[in-house]
Each structure stands twice: as structure tokens, then as C-alpha cells.
Tab-separated table of C-alpha atoms and ligand atoms in Angstrom:
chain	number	residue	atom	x	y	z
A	1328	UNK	CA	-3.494	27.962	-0.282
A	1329	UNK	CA	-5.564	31.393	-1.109
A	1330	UNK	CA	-7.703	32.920	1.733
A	1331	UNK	CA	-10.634	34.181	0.305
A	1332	UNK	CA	-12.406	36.997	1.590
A	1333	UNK	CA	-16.540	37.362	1.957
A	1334	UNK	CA	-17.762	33.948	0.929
A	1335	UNK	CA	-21.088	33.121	1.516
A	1336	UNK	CA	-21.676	29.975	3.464
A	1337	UNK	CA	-25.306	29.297	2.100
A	1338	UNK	CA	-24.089	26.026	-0.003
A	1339	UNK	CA	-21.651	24.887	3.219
A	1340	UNK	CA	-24.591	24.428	5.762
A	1341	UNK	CA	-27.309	21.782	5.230
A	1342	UNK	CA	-29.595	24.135	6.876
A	1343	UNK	CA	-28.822	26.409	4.083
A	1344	UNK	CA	-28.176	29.811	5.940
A	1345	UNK	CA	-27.143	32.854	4.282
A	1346	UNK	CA	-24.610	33.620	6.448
A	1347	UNK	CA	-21.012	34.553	5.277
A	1348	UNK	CA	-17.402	34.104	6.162
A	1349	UNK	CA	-15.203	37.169	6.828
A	1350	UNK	CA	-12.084	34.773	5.392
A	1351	UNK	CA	-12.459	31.491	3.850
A	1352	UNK	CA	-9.516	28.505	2.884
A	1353	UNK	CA	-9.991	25.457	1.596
A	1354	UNK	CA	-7.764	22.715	2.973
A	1355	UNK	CA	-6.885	19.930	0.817
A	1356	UNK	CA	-3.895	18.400	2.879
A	1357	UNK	CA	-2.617	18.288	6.061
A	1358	UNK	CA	-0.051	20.411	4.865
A	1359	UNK	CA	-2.682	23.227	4.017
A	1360	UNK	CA	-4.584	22.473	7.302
A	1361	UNK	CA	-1.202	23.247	9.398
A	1362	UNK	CA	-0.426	26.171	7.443
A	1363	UNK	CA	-3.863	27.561	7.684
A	1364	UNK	CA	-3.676	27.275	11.518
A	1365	UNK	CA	-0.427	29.338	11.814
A	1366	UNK	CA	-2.082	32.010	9.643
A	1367	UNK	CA	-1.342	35.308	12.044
A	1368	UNK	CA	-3.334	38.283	11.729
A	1369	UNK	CA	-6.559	37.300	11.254
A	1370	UNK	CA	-9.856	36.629	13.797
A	1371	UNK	CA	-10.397	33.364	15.248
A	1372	UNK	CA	-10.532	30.408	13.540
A	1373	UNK	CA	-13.744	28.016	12.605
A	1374	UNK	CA	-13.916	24.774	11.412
A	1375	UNK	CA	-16.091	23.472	8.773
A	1376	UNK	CA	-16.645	20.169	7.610
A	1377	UNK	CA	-19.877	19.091	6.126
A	1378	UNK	CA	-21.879	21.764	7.747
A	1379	UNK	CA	-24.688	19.306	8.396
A	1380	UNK	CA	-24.935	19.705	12.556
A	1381	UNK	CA	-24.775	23.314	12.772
A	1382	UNK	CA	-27.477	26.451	12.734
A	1383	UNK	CA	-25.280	29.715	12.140
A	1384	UNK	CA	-27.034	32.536	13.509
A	1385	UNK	CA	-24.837	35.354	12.524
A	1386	UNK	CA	-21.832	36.745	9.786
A	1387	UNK	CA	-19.053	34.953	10.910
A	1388	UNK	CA	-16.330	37.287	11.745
A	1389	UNK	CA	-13.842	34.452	11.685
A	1390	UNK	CA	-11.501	32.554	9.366
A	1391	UNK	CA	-13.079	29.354	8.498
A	1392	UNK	CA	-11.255	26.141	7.512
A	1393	UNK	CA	-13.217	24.344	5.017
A	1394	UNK	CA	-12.125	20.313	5.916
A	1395	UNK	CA	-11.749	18.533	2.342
A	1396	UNK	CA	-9.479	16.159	3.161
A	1397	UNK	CA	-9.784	12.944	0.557
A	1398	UNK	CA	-8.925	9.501	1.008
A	1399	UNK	CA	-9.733	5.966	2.229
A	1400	UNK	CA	-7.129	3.466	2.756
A	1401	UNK	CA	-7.445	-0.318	4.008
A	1402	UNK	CA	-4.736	-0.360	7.003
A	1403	UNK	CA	-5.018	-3.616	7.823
A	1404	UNK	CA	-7.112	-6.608	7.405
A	1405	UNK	CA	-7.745	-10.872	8.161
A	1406	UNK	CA	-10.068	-12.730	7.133
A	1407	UNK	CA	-12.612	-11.767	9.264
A	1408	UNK	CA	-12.501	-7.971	9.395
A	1409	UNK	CA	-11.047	-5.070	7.759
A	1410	UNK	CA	-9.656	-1.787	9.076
A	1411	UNK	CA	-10.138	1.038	6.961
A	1412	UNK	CA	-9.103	4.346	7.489
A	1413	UNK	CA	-11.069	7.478	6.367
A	1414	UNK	CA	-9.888	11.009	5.765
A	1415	UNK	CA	-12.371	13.541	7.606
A	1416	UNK	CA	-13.618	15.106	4.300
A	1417	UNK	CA	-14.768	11.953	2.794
A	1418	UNK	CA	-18.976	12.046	2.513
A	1419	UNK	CA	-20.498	9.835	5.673
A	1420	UNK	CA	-22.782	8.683	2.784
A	1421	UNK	CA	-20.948	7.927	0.447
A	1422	UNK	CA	-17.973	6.219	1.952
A	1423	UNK	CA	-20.757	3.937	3.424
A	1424	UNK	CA	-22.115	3.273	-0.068
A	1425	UNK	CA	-18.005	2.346	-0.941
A	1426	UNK	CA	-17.976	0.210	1.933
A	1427	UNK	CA	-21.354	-1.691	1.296
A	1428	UNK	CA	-19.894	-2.116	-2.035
A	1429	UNK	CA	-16.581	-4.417	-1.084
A	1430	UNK	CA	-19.271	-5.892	1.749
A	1431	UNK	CA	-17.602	-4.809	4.285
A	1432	UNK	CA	-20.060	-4.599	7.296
A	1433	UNK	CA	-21.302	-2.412	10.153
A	1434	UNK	CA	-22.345	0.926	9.246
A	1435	UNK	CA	-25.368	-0.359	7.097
A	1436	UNK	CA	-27.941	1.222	9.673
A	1437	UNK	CA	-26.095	4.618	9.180
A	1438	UNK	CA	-26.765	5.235	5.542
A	1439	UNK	CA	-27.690	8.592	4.256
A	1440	UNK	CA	-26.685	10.373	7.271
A	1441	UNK	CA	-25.598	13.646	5.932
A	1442	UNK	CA	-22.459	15.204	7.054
A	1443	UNK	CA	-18.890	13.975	6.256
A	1444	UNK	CA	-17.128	10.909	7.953
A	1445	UNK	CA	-14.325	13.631	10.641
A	1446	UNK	CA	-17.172	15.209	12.166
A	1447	UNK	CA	-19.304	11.619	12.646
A	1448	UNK	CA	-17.524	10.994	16.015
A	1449	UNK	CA	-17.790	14.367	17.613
A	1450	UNK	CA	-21.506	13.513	18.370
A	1451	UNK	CA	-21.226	9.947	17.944
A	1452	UNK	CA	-23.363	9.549	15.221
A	1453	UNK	CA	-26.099	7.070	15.378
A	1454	UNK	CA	-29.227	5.232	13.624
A	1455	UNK	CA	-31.531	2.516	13.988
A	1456	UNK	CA	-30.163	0.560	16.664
A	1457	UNK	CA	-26.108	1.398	15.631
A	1458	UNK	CA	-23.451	4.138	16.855
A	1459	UNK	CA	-20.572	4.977	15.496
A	1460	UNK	CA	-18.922	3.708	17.979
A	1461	UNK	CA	-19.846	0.274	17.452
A	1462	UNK	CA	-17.260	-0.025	14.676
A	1463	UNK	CA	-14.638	3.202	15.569
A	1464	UNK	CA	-11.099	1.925	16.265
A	1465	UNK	CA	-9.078	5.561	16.452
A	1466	UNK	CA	-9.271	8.746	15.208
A	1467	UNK	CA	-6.354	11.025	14.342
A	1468	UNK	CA	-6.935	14.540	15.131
A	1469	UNK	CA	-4.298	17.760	15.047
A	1470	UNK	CA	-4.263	19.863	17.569
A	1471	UNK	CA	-5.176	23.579	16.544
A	1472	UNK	CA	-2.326	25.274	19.118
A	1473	UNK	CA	0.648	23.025	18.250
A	1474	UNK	CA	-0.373	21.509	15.293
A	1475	UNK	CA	0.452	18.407	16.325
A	1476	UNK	CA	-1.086	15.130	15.077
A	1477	UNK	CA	-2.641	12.701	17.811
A	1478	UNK	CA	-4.500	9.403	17.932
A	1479	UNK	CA	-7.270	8.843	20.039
A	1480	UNK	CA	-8.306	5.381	21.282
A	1481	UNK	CA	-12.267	4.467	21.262
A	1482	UNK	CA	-11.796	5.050	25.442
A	1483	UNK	CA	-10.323	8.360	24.878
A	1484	UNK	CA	-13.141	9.549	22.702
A	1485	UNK	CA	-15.797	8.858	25.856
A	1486	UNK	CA	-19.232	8.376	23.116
A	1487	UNK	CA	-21.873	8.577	24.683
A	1488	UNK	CA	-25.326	9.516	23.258
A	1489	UNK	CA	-24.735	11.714	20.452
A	1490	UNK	CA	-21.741	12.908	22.776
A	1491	UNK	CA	-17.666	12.748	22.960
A	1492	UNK	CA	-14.716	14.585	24.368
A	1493	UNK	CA	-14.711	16.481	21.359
A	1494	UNK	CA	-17.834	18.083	22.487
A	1495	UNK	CA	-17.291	18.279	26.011
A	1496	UNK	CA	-13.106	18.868	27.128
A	1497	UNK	CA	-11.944	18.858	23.665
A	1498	UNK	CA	-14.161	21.329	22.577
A	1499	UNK	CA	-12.593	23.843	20.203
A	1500	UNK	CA	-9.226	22.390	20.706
A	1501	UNK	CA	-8.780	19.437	18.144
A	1502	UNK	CA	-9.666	19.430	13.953
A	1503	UNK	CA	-10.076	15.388	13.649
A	1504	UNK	CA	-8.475	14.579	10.201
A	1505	UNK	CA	-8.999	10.527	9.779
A	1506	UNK	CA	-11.287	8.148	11.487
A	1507	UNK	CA	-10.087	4.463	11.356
A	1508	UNK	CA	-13.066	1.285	11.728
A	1509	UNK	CA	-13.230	-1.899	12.125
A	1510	UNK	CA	-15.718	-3.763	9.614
A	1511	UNK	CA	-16.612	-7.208	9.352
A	1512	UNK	CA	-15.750	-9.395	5.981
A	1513	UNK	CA	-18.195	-12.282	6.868
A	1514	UNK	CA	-20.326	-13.155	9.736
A	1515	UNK	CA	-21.992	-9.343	9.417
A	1516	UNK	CA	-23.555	-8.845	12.682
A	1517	UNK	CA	-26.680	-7.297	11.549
A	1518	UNK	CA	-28.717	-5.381	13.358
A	1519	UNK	CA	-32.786	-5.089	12.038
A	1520	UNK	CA	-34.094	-5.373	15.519
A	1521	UNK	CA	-35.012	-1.748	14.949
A	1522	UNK	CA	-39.200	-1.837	14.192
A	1523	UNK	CA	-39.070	0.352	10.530
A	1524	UNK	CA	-36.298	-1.779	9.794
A	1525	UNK	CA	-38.329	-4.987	10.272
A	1526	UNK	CA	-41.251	-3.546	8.682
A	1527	UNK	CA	-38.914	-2.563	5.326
A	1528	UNK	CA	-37.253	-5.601	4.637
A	1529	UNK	CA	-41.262	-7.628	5.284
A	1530	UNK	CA	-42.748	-5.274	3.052
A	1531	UNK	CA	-40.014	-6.666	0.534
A	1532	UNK	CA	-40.348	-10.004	1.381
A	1533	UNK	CA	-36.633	-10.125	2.413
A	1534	UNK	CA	-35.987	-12.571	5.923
A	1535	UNK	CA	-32.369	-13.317	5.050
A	1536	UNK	CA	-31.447	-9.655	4.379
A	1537	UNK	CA	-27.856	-8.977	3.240
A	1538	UNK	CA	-26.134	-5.913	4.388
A	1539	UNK	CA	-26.957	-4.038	1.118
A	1540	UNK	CA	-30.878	-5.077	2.007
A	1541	UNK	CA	-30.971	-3.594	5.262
A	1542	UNK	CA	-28.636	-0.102	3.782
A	1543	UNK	CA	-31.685	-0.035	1.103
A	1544	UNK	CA	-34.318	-0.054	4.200
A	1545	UNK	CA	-32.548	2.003	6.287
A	1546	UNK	CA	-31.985	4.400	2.787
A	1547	UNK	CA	-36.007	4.115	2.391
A	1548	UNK	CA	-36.988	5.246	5.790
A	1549	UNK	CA	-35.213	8.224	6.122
A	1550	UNK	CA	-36.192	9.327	2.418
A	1551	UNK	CA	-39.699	8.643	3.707
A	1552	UNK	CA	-39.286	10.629	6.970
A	1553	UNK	CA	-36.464	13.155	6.977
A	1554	UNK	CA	-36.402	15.876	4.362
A	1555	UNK	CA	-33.336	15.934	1.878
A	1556	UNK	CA	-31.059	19.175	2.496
A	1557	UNK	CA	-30.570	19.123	-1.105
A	1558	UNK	CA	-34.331	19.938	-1.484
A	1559	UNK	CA	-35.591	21.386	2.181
A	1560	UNK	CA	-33.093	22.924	4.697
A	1561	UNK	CA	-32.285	21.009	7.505
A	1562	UNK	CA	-29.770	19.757	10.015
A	1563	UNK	CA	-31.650	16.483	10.905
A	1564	UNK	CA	-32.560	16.018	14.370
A	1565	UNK	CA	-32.557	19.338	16.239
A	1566	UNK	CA	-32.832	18.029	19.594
A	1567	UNK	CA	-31.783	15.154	21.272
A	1568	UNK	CA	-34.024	12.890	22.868
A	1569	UNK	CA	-34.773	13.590	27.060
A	1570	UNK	CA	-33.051	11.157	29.491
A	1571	UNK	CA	-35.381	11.225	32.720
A	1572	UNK	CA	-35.304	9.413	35.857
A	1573	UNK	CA	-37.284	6.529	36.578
A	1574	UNK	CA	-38.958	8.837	39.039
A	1575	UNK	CA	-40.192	11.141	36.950
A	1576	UNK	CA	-41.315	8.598	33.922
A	1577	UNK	CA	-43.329	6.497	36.438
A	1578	UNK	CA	-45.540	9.975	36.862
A	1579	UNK	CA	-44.735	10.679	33.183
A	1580	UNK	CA	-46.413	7.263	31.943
A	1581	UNK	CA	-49.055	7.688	34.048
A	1582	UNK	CA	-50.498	10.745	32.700
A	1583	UNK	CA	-48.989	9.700	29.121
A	1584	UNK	CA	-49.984	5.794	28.665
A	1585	UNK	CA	-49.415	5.884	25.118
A	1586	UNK	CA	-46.137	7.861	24.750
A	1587	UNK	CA	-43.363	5.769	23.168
A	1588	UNK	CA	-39.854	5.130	25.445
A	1589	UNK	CA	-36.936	3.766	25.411
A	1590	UNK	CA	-35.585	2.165	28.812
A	1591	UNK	CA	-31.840	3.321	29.207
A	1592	UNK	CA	-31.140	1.832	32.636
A	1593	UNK	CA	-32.777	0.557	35.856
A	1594	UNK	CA	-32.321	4.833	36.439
A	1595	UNK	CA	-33.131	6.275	32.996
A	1596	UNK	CA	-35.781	6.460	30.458
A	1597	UNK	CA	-35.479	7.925	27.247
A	1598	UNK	CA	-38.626	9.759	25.328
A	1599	UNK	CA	-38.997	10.358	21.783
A	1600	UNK	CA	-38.855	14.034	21.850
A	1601	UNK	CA	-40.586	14.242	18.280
A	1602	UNK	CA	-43.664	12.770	19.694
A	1603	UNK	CA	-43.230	15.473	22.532
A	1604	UNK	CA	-43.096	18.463	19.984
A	1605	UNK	CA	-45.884	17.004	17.640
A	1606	UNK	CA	-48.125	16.286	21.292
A	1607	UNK	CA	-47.510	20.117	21.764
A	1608	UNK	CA	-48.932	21.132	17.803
A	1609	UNK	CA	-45.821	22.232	16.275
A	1610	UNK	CA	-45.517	18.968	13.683
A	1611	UNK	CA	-45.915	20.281	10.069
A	1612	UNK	CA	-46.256	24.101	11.261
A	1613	UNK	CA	-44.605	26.991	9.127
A	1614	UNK	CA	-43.523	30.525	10.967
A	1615	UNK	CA	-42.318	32.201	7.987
A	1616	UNK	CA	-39.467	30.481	6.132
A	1617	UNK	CA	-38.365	28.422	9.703
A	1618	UNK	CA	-40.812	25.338	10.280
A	1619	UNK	CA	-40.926	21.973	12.098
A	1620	UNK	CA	-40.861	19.339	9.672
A	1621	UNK	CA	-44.520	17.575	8.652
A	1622	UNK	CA	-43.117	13.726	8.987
A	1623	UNK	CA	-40.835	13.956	11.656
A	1624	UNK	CA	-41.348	16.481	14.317
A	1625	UNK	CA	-37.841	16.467	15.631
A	1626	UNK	CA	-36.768	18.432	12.328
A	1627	UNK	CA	-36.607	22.023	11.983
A	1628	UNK	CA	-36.525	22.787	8.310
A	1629	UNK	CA	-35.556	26.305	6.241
A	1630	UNK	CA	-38.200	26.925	3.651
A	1631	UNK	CA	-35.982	29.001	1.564
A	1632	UNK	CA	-34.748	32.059	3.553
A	1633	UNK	CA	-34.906	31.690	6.862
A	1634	UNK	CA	-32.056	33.138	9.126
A	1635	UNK	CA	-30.645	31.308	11.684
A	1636	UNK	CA	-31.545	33.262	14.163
A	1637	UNK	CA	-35.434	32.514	13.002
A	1638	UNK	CA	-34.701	28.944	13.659
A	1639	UNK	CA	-33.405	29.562	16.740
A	1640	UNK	CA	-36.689	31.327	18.086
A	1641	UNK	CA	-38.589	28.963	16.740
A	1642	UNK	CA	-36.674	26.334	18.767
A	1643	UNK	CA	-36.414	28.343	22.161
A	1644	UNK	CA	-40.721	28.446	21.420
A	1645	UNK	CA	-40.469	24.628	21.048
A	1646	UNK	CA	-38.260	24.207	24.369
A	1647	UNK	CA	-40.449	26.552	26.582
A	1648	UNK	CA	-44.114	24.806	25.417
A	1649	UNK	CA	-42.618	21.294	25.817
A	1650	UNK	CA	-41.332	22.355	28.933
A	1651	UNK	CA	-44.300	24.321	30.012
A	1652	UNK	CA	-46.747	21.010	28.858
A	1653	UNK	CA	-44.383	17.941	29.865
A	1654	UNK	CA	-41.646	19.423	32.523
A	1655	UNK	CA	-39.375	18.205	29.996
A	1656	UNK	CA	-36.191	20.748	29.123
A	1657	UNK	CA	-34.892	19.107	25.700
A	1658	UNK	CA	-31.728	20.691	24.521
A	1659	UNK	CA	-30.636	21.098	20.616
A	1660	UNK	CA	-28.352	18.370	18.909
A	1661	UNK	CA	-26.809	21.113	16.655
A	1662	UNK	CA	-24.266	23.506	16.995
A	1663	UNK	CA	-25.614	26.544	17.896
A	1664	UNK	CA	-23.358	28.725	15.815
A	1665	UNK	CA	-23.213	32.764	17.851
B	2688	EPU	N1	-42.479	10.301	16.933
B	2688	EPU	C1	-43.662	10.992	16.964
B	2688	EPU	N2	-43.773	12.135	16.224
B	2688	EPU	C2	-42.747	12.602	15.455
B	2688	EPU	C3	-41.529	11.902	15.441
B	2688	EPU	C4	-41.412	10.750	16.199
B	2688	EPU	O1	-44.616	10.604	17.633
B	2688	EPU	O2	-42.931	13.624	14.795
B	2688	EPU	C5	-42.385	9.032	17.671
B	2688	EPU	C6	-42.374	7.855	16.690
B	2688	EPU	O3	-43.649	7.434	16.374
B	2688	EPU	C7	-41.618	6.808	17.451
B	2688	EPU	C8	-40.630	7.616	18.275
B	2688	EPU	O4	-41.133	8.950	18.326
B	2688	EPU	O5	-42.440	6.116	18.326
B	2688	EPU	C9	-39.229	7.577	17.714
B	2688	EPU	O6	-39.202	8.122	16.409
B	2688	EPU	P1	-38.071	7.732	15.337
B	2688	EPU	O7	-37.967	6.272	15.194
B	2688	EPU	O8	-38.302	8.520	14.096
B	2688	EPU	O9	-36.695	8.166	16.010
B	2688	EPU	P2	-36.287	9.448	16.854
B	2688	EPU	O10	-36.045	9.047	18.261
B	2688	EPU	O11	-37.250	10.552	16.598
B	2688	EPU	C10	-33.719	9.054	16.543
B	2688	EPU	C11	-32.503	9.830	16.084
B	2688	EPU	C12	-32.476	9.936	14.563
B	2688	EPU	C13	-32.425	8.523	13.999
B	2688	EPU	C14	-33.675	7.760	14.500
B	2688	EPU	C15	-33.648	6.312	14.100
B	2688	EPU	C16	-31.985	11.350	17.905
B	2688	EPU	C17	-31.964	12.763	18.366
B	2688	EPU	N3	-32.492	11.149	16.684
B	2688	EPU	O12	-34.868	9.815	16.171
B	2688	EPU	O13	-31.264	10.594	14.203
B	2688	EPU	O14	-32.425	8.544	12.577
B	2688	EPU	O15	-33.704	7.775	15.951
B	2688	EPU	O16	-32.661	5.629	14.805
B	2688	EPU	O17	-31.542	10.465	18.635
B	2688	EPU	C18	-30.254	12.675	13.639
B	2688	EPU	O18	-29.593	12.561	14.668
B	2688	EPU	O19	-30.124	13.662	12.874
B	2688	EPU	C19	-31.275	11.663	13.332
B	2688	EPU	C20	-32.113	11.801	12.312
């Protein structure tokens, strides 16, 4: 295991930022991954997986652990269902593509979610109508200070909207190295109740869809909605959608008839907050090389160079006016890297 030294992070970060590493390993085992943590004499360590939730805003003056673990292995299985187990540094994408392939069911509405499969449970990834959660049995994570390995049960995870201990009491504490699921062999509980979804598979003709139909669907909504990192910058959703109170979305409604909403609970709304940032005249809109995406407001994009630290203005712009319009504070999805 070789600890590089000045590495530029530009290609690690889906947002595309030019910001480097003062030390750099890449960790290809567990054995690499506990060595790398007992590395004395350098700064403090950072985690890196797929890079595709974060904005770095700065040099990082850190040693970062570049996750590239490998492997999927079926641990157990009936007739019904299969449990396979995924190491963290597997591609979300692609490991949905292998499961989709052996029709295996249940994370058909995630497709083309970038990122890699260990990080997918710290925010409880989630798409038309489906979590992760939904089909996550255990994760196995090792614990930076002892290096010890432990498995976490779906209850001691806590999901909630794009949330989980990991990003709450287990912040900073845990590097998750496998993520186990449960996936159905028949009977697919399929999920197109989602209205894009519907639209897709009618637009195909397709009322029985398969699993692979609705993957395809799900595949040719995003493409038509979310910019590719590959070709535009971007950490896909920057925010995450308000939660108000019933309270406040009875006045909100009024004065807003046609905003869209979800209803969370006899308490809680939630509201799109891409329709709140394109209301406020940011959709499609350029400040220098940081932007707001021109199909789906709730994307910041990097048109080639922007720093992170030009995204971030441009979001704390986007928080006040939404604020200031709608007396709505959203918050970013995304690691905020400082
Ligand atoms: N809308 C606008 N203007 C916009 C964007 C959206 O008016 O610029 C309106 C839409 O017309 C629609 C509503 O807002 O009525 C919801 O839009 P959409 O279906 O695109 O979903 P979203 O709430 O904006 C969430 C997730 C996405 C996920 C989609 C589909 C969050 C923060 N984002 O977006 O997740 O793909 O639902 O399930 O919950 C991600 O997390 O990176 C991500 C892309």
C-alpha cells in the first residue's frame, strides 16, 4: 500500500472540483483499509468512495482513503429471494445492472444513481417511489479507532429521508465496507406508481412491465432530466426537499395553489424544492462556471472550472431568496466538504 502525496481529486468527485489531497491510498482490501487507518504521523483521515454526494471547497490537508473494495457474493438464497452481499466499492449502477441481469428484483427504480453501493446507505439513497432501505438487510462497517469490523441491522441504521446514523451519531466514526440485500427471485414487487414512470413504460406501450422495463424507464428519465457527471459536473440533488407542518402548508397552498406536494403525515408536507428554486428564477442560470441545472432545478452543475467554494455561494444565494420568497430554509443533500 503506497501513500501518494499531492493527488488531485478532480476525477474522484462527480462535481469535478480541482481540489487536491495532501496524501492519497488506495485501498483494495480490508487488509489495506486497516493498515491505512493505523498510519501514524500524518493529518486526519478522509474517506472517499465514489465522490458523488460531496462539494469540496478547499485543498484537503488530510489523508484520504480511496474505498475500492470489489466484490459481490450471493450469501444466501430460497426460492423466493436472494441475499446478496456487496463490497462498498462496487458501482451503485452497475451492480444494479448485474442484478437486473440474474432478475433479481428491487432496486430497479434506483438505476443510474451515481455513487458506489458503501456510501448508498449513509443517506439512504432513494428514487421514484423506492429507498434503499426497502431491500437493505445489514451492512458491515469497521470502525476507524479500533478497526474493528461490525454489522449493523436495518434498525440500527435509523433511514430516514435521505438520512442514517451514519450521518447523524455515527458520523465520522465508521468506513461501511459491504452492504447485504434482500432481492426478490419471482413475484417482483414493482413499484411504477411513480407518474414519469407510468408515463415511460405508456409511451412504450409496455402494461406488463418486467423489472428490466421499468430499470429502462427509470434509466430514460434521469438521462432526460439530470445531467451526466461524465459530461456536466454535478452531485445530483443539492438539496433535500422541505418537510413543513401542516400549519404552515395550509397558508403555503393558499398563496401557492399550483405548487406540487407530497403529504408525509397527518403533521408533514413535503415540497418539491426544485419547483421552489425554479419559482425564484434560478432554473437554467449560469454565474460563471457554477450554475443551476436547466431541466431540473434542484441540480447545481460545474461548467468546467468552478471551485467549490463558487458552488457553495451560489447555493447560500439559492437558500436566502427561497427563504426570503417562500419562508422555506432548505438545507443541502451533499457533503459540504470545509
Ligand atoms: N419541479 C419543478 N422544477 C424543477 C424540478 C422539479 O417544478 O426544476 C417539480 C416537478 O415538476 C415535480 C416535482 O417538482 O412536480 C418533483 O420533481 P421530481 O420528480 O424531478 O423529483 P424531486 O423531488 O425534484 C426527488 C429526489 C431525486 C429523485 C427524484 C425522483 C430528493 C432531494 N431528490 O427529486 O433524487 O431522483 O425525486 O424520485 O429527494 C438525488 O437525490 O440526487 C436525486 C436525483
Amino acid at each position: 500500500m503506497e501513500v501518494n502525496k499531492d493527488i488531485s481529486l478532480k476525477t474522484y468527485n462527480t462535481f469535478g472540483i480541482d481540489a487536491k489531497a495532501k496524501f492519497f491510498v488506495e485501498v483494495n482490501s480490508l487488509n489495506d483499509l486497516k493498515s491505512a487507518l493505523q498510519l501514524k504521523g500524518y493529518p486526519e483521515k478522509f474517506i472517499l468512495s465514489g465522490g458523488s454526494n460531496m462539494l469540496i471547497t478547499n485543498d484537503l490537508n488530510a489523508l484520504v482513503l480511496h474505498i475500492n473494495l470489489k466484490g459481490k457474493e450471493v450469501v444466501s438464497e430460497n426460492d423466493d429471494t436472494v441475499r446478496l452481499k456487496v463490497l462498498a466499492g462496487e458501482n451503485w449502477h452497475q451492480m444494479v445492472l448485474y442484478t437486473l441481469e440474474r432478475n433479481y428484483g428491487g432496486l430497479e427504480n434506483m438505476s443510474l444513481i451515481p455513487g458506489n453501493t458503501g456510501t448508498a446507505p449513509i443517506q439512504n439513497i432513494g428514487a421514484y417511489g423506492v429507498e434503499l432501505k426497502d431491500t437493505f438487510v445489514s451492512c458491515e462497517a469497521m470502525h476507524i479507532e479500533t478497526q474493528t469490523l461490525k454489522t449493523f441491522s436495518k434498525e440500527e441504521c435509523r433511514f430516514g429521508y435521505r438520512d442514517s446514523f451514519f450521518k447523524n451519531e455515527g458520523k465520522g466514526r465508521y468506513v461501511i465496507v459491504s452492504v447485504t440485500f434482500e432481492l426478490t427471485k419471482r413475484n417482483h414487487k414493482k413499484n411504477t406508481s411513480y407518474g414519469a414512470i407510468e408515463a415511460e413504460l405508456e409511451k412504450k406501450g409496455i402494461t406488463d412491465p418486467t423489472i428490466k422495463d421499468i430499470s429502462n424507464a427509470v434509466i430514460a428519465i434521469r438521462q432526460s432530466k439530470l445531467p451526466d457527471p461524465k459530461v456536466l459536473g454535478n452531485s445530483g440533488s443539492f438539496f433535500k426537499n422541505p418537510v413543513i407542518s401542516a400549519e404552515a402548508y395550509r397558508k403555503f397552498s393558499q398563496q401557492h395553489p399550483d405548487a406540487p406536494s407530497y403529504k408525509v403525515s397527518e403533521e408533514a408536507y413535503k415540497i418539491p424544492a426544485g419547483w421552489l428554486i425554479e419559482q425564484c428564477g434560478f432554473k437554467g442560470k449560469k454565474f460563471g462556471d457554477a450554475g443551476v441545472h436547466k431541466n431540473q432545478a434542484l441540480v447545481l452543475v460545474n461548467y468546467g472550472n468552478a471551485s467549490g467554494d463558487e458552488i457553495l455561494n451560489l447555493a447560500y444565494k439559492i437558500i436566502e431568496e427561497v427563504d426570503h420568497r417562500f419562508g422555506i430554509r432548505i438545507s443541502p443533500e451533499v457533503n459540504i466538504i470545509k
